[in-house]
C-alpha cells in the first residue's frame, strides 16, 4: 500500500471522510479561500528560496511572503526545495511525501500558515506534528526548521486600493511580530522517531485492512466550520454525480 501523511491524518480524523476521499476517490472541485491563499503563499516562498525573489500581486499571500522574506528568509540556507521522498514501513507498505525544503545543515525546512496566534500552545502542537516527524524520519535527521505565518486578520476598506491594502498588511506584521510570523528549531531524538515509525507502520497496516469506515461525528464541525464532505456524507451513492465534487483515480 502506498500512503501519504495526508491520507493517514484523514483516516485518523474520520474514517468516513477517508473512505469518500481515498477509497471512492471523490474530492471537492473548489478549494476554500484559506486553502487557495495557503497554496499561493507556499508557491511564493518556494520561488523566494530558489531565486531570492517572488512575484508580488498585492494579495494577502504576497504580504505574508513579504513578511517571510523580512523576518525568516535571512536565517535560512536552503539547498533543495519541494523534494520527493519515499520509504518502506516495517510491514512492507510505502510511505511517500514531499518536503518544502532542506537546509544546508541537513535539517528539514517546513512552512505553515495559520489563523491562530503563534503562542506556546501552538508550538506545543508542533512538537507532536506527525508530518514533520515523517519528514525527519525519511531523511534520518533529528532537527527541523519550522516556519509559520499568520494570515492578516484585517480587511480591505471599501475605498482602499489593492496596493494600499497590501502595504497595510505588511505593516500589520510590524506589531506583535512574534505571534504573527516565527521560526523555531524542532528536535526529536532517534528513539522518538523509532517509536513514531513503529506506530505509523501499524496505522498504515490497519488502514489497508479496514472494513468499517465509521463516522467521527466530533469532526463534523471541527474548527468552527462544517466538514467539506457534509453534503454527501450521509447518503452517498457511488452511482450518482454530486454538484461540487468530482471523482479522481
Coordinates of C-alpha atoms in Angstrom, one line a residue:
X1 CA 0.0 0.0 0.0
X2 CA 1.3 3.5 -0.9
X3 CA 0.4 6.1 1.6
X4 CA 0.9 9.8 2.3
X5 CA 0.8 11.7 5.6
X6 CA -2.4 13.4 4.4
X7 CA -4.1 10.0 4.0
X8 CA -3.1 9.0 7.5
X9 CA -4.3 12.2 9.1
X10 CA -7.6 11.9 7.2
X11 CA -8.1 8.3 8.4
X12 CA -7.4 9.3 12.0
X13 CA -9.7 12.3 11.8
X14 CA -12.7 10.4 10.3
X15 CA -12.8 7.0 8.6
X16 CA -15.9 8.0 6.6
X17 CA -14.1 11.1 5.1
X18 CA -11.1 8.8 4.3
X19 CA -13.4 6.4 2.5
X20 CA -15.0 9.1 0.4
X21 CA -11.7 10.8 -0.5
X22 CA -9.3 7.9 -0.8
X23 CA -11.4 4.8 -1.4
X24 CA -14.2 6.3 -3.5
X25 CA -11.9 9.0 -4.9
X26 CA -14.5 11.7 -4.5
X27 CA -13.0 15.2 -3.9
X28 CA -14.4 18.7 -3.7
X29 CA -13.7 20.5 -7.0
X30 CA -13.5 24.0 -5.4
X31 CA -10.9 24.9 -2.8
X32 CA -11.7 27.2 0.1
X33 CA -10.3 30.7 0.1
X34 CA -8.0 29.7 3.0
X35 CA -6.5 26.7 1.1
X36 CA -6.1 28.8 -2.0
X37 CA -4.3 31.5 -0.1
X38 CA -2.1 29.0 1.7
X39 CA -1.1 27.4 -1.6
X40 CA -0.3 30.7 -3.1
X41 CA 1.9 31.6 -0.1
X42 CA 3.8 28.3 -0.4
X43 CA 4.4 28.9 -4.1
X44 CA 5.8 32.4 -3.4
X45 CA 8.0 31.1 -0.6
X46 CA 9.3 28.3 -2.8
X47 CA 10.1 30.9 -5.5
X48 CA 11.9 33.1 -2.9
X49 CA 14.0 30.2 -1.7
X50 CA 15.0 29.3 -5.3
X51 CA 15.7 32.7 -6.7
X52 CA 15.8 35.2 -3.8
X53 CA 12.7 37.0 -5.2
X54 CA 9.0 36.2 -5.8
X55 CA 6.1 37.6 -7.9
X56 CA 4.2 40.3 -5.9
X57 CA 0.5 40.6 -6.8
X58 CA -0.9 42.7 -3.9
X59 CA -2.7 39.8 -2.2
X60 CA -2.6 38.7 1.4
X61 CA -0.4 35.8 0.2
X62 CA 2.1 38.3 -1.2
X63 CA 2.1 40.3 2.1
X64 CA 2.7 37.0 4.0
X65 CA 5.6 36.1 1.7
X66 CA 7.0 39.6 2.1
X67 CA 6.9 39.1 5.9
X68 CA 8.6 35.8 5.4
X69 CA 11.4 37.4 3.3
X70 CA 11.9 40.0 6.0
X71 CA 11.8 38.0 9.2
X72 CA 12.6 34.4 8.3
X73 CA 14.5 34.1 5.0
X74 CA 17.8 35.7 6.2
X75 CA 18.0 32.9 8.8
X76 CA 17.8 30.0 6.3
X77 CA 20.3 28.5 3.9
X78 CA 18.2 26.2 1.6
X79 CA 19.9 23.7 -0.7
X80 CA 16.8 21.9 -2.1
X81 CA 13.1 22.8 -2.5
X82 CA 10.0 20.7 -3.0
X83 CA 11.8 17.4 -2.9
X84 CA 10.0 14.0 -3.1
X85 CA 10.9 11.1 -0.8
X86 CA 9.7 7.5 -0.1
X87 CA 10.5 4.8 2.4
X88 CA 9.2 1.3 3.2
X89 CA 7.5 0.7 6.6
X90 CA 8.0 -2.3 8.8
X91 CA 5.1 -4.2 7.1
X92 CA 6.2 -3.5 3.6
X93 CA 3.9 -0.5 2.8
X94 CA 5.4 2.5 1.1
X95 CA 5.3 6.0 2.8
X96 CA 5.6 8.8 0.3
X97 CA 5.7 12.6 0.5
X98 CA 7.4 15.9 -0.4
X99 CA 9.3 18.3 1.9
X100 CA 9.2 22.0 1.5
X101 CA 12.9 22.4 1.6
X102 CA 16.2 21.2 3.1
X103 CA 18.7 23.5 4.8
X104 CA 22.5 23.5 4.3
X105 CA 23.0 21.8 7.7
X106 CA 20.8 18.9 6.5
X107 CA 17.7 19.9 8.6
X108 CA 14.2 19.8 7.1
X109 CA 12.5 23.2 6.4
X110 CA 8.7 23.2 6.8
X111 CA 6.4 26.1 6.1
X112 CA 2.9 26.6 7.5
X113 CA 0.2 29.2 7.6
X114 CA -2.3 29.7 10.5
X115 CA -5.3 31.8 11.5
X116 CA -4.1 31.5 15.2
X117 CA -1.7 33.5 17.3
X118 CA 1.7 31.8 17.3
X119 CA 1.9 31.2 21.1
X120 CA 3.3 28.5 23.3
X121 CA 0.2 26.4 22.8
X122 CA 0.8 26.5 19.1
X123 CA 4.4 25.4 19.5
X124 CA 3.4 22.6 21.7
X125 CA 1.2 21.2 18.9
X126 CA 4.2 21.5 16.5
X127 CA 6.3 19.2 18.8
X128 CA 3.8 16.3 18.1
X129 CA 3.3 17.1 14.4
X130 CA 3.3 13.8 12.6
X131 CA 4.0 15.2 9.2
X132 CA 7.2 16.8 10.5
X133 CA 8.3 13.6 12.1
X134 CA 7.6 11.7 8.9
X135 CA 9.9 14.1 7.0
X136 CA 12.7 13.8 9.7
X137 CA 12.4 10.0 9.6
X138 CA 12.7 10.0 5.8
X139 CA 15.9 12.0 5.8
X140 CA 17.3 10.4 9.0
X141 CA 17.7 13.8 10.7
X142 CA 16.8 14.9 14.2
X143 CA 16.3 18.6 13.5
X144 CA 13.9 20.7 11.5
X145 CA 13.2 24.4 11.0
X146 CA 9.5 25.1 11.4
X147 CA 8.3 28.4 10.0
X148 CA 4.7 29.7 10.4
X149 CA 3.0 32.8 9.2
X150 CA -0.4 34.0 10.5
X151 CA -2.9 35.3 7.9
X152 CA -3.6 39.0 8.3
X153 CA -6.9 39.5 10.1
X154 CA -7.5 43.0 8.8
X155 CA -10.0 43.5 5.9
X156 CA -9.8 45.7 2.9
X157 CA -11.6 49.0 3.2
X158 CA -14.2 49.9 0.5
X159 CA -12.2 52.9 -0.7
X160 CA -8.8 51.2 -0.4
X161 CA -6.9 50.0 -3.5
X162 CA -5.3 46.5 -3.6
X163 CA -1.9 48.0 -3.4
X164 CA -2.8 50.2 -0.3
X165 CA -4.3 47.2 1.4
X166 CA -1.2 45.1 0.6
X167 CA 1.0 47.8 2.2
X168 CA -1.2 47.9 5.3
X169 CA -1.0 44.1 5.6
X170 CA 2.8 44.4 5.5
X171 CA 2.7 47.0 8.3
X172 CA 0.4 44.7 10.3
X173 CA 3.3 42.3 10.9
X174 CA 5.4 45.1 12.5
X175 CA 3.2 45.0 15.7
X176 CA 3.3 41.8 17.8
X177 CA 5.6 40.3 15.2
X178 CA 6.5 37.2 17.3
X179 CA 2.9 35.9 17.4
X180 CA 2.3 36.6 13.7
X181 CA 5.4 35.2 12.0
X182 CA 8.1 33.0 13.5
X183 CA 10.5 30.1 13.1
X184 CA 11.7 27.6 15.6
X185 CA 14.1 24.7 15.6
X186 CA 12.3 21.4 16.4
X187 CA 14.2 18.4 17.6
X188 CA 13.4 14.7 18.0
X189 CA 15.7 12.0 19.3
X190 CA 16.4 8.9 17.3
X191 CA 14.4 6.9 19.9
X192 CA 11.4 9.2 19.5
X193 CA 11.5 8.8 15.7
X194 CA 11.9 5.0 16.0
X195 CA 8.7 4.8 18.2
X196 CA 6.9 7.0 15.8
X197 CA 7.8 4.8 12.8
X198 CA 6.5 1.7 14.6
X199 CA 3.2 3.5 15.3
X200 CA 3.0 4.7 11.8
X201 CA 3.6 1.3 10.3
X202 CA 0.8 -0.2 12.5
X203 CA -1.6 2.6 11.5
X204 CA -1.0 2.0 7.8
X205 CA -1.4 -1.7 8.3
X206 CA -4.8 -1.0 10.0
X207 CA -5.8 1.3 7.1
X208 CA -5.1 -1.4 4.5
X209 CA -7.2 -4.0 6.4
X210 CA -10.0 -1.6 7.3
X211 CA -13.6 -2.8 6.5
X212 CA -15.6 -0.4 8.6
X213 CA -15.4 3.2 7.7
X214 CA -17.5 4.8 10.5
X215 CA -18.1 8.5 11.0
X216 CA -16.3 10.6 13.6
X217 CA -19.2 12.9 14.5
X218 CA -16.9 15.0 16.6
X219 CA -15.1 16.0 13.5
X220 CA -18.2 17.2 11.5
X221 CA -17.8 20.9 12.6
X222 CA -14.2 20.9 13.9
X223 CA -12.5 24.4 13.9
X224 CA -16.0 26.0 13.7
X225 CA -16.7 25.0 10.1
X226 CA -18.7 22.2 8.6
X227 CA -16.8 19.3 7.1
X228 CA -16.4 19.7 3.3
X229 CA -17.9 16.2 2.8
X230 CA -21.1 17.1 4.8
X231 CA -23.3 17.4 1.7
X232 CA -22.7 13.8 0.6
X233 CA -21.6 12.1 3.8
X234 CA -25.0 10.7 5.0
X235 CA -26.5 9.4 1.7
X236 CA -23.6 9.0 -0.7
X237 CA -24.4 6.8 -3.7
X238 CA -21.4 5.9 -5.9
X239 CA -23.6 5.8 -9.0
X240 CA -24.6 9.5 -8.5
X241 CA -22.9 12.7 -9.6
X242 CA -22.8 15.4 -7.0
X243 CA -22.5 19.2 -7.6
X244 CA -19.3 20.5 -6.0
X245 CA -17.5 17.1 -6.2
X246 CA -15.6 15.2 -8.8
X247 CA -14.2 11.7 -8.9
X248 CA -10.4 11.1 -9.3
X249 CA -8.4 7.9 -9.6

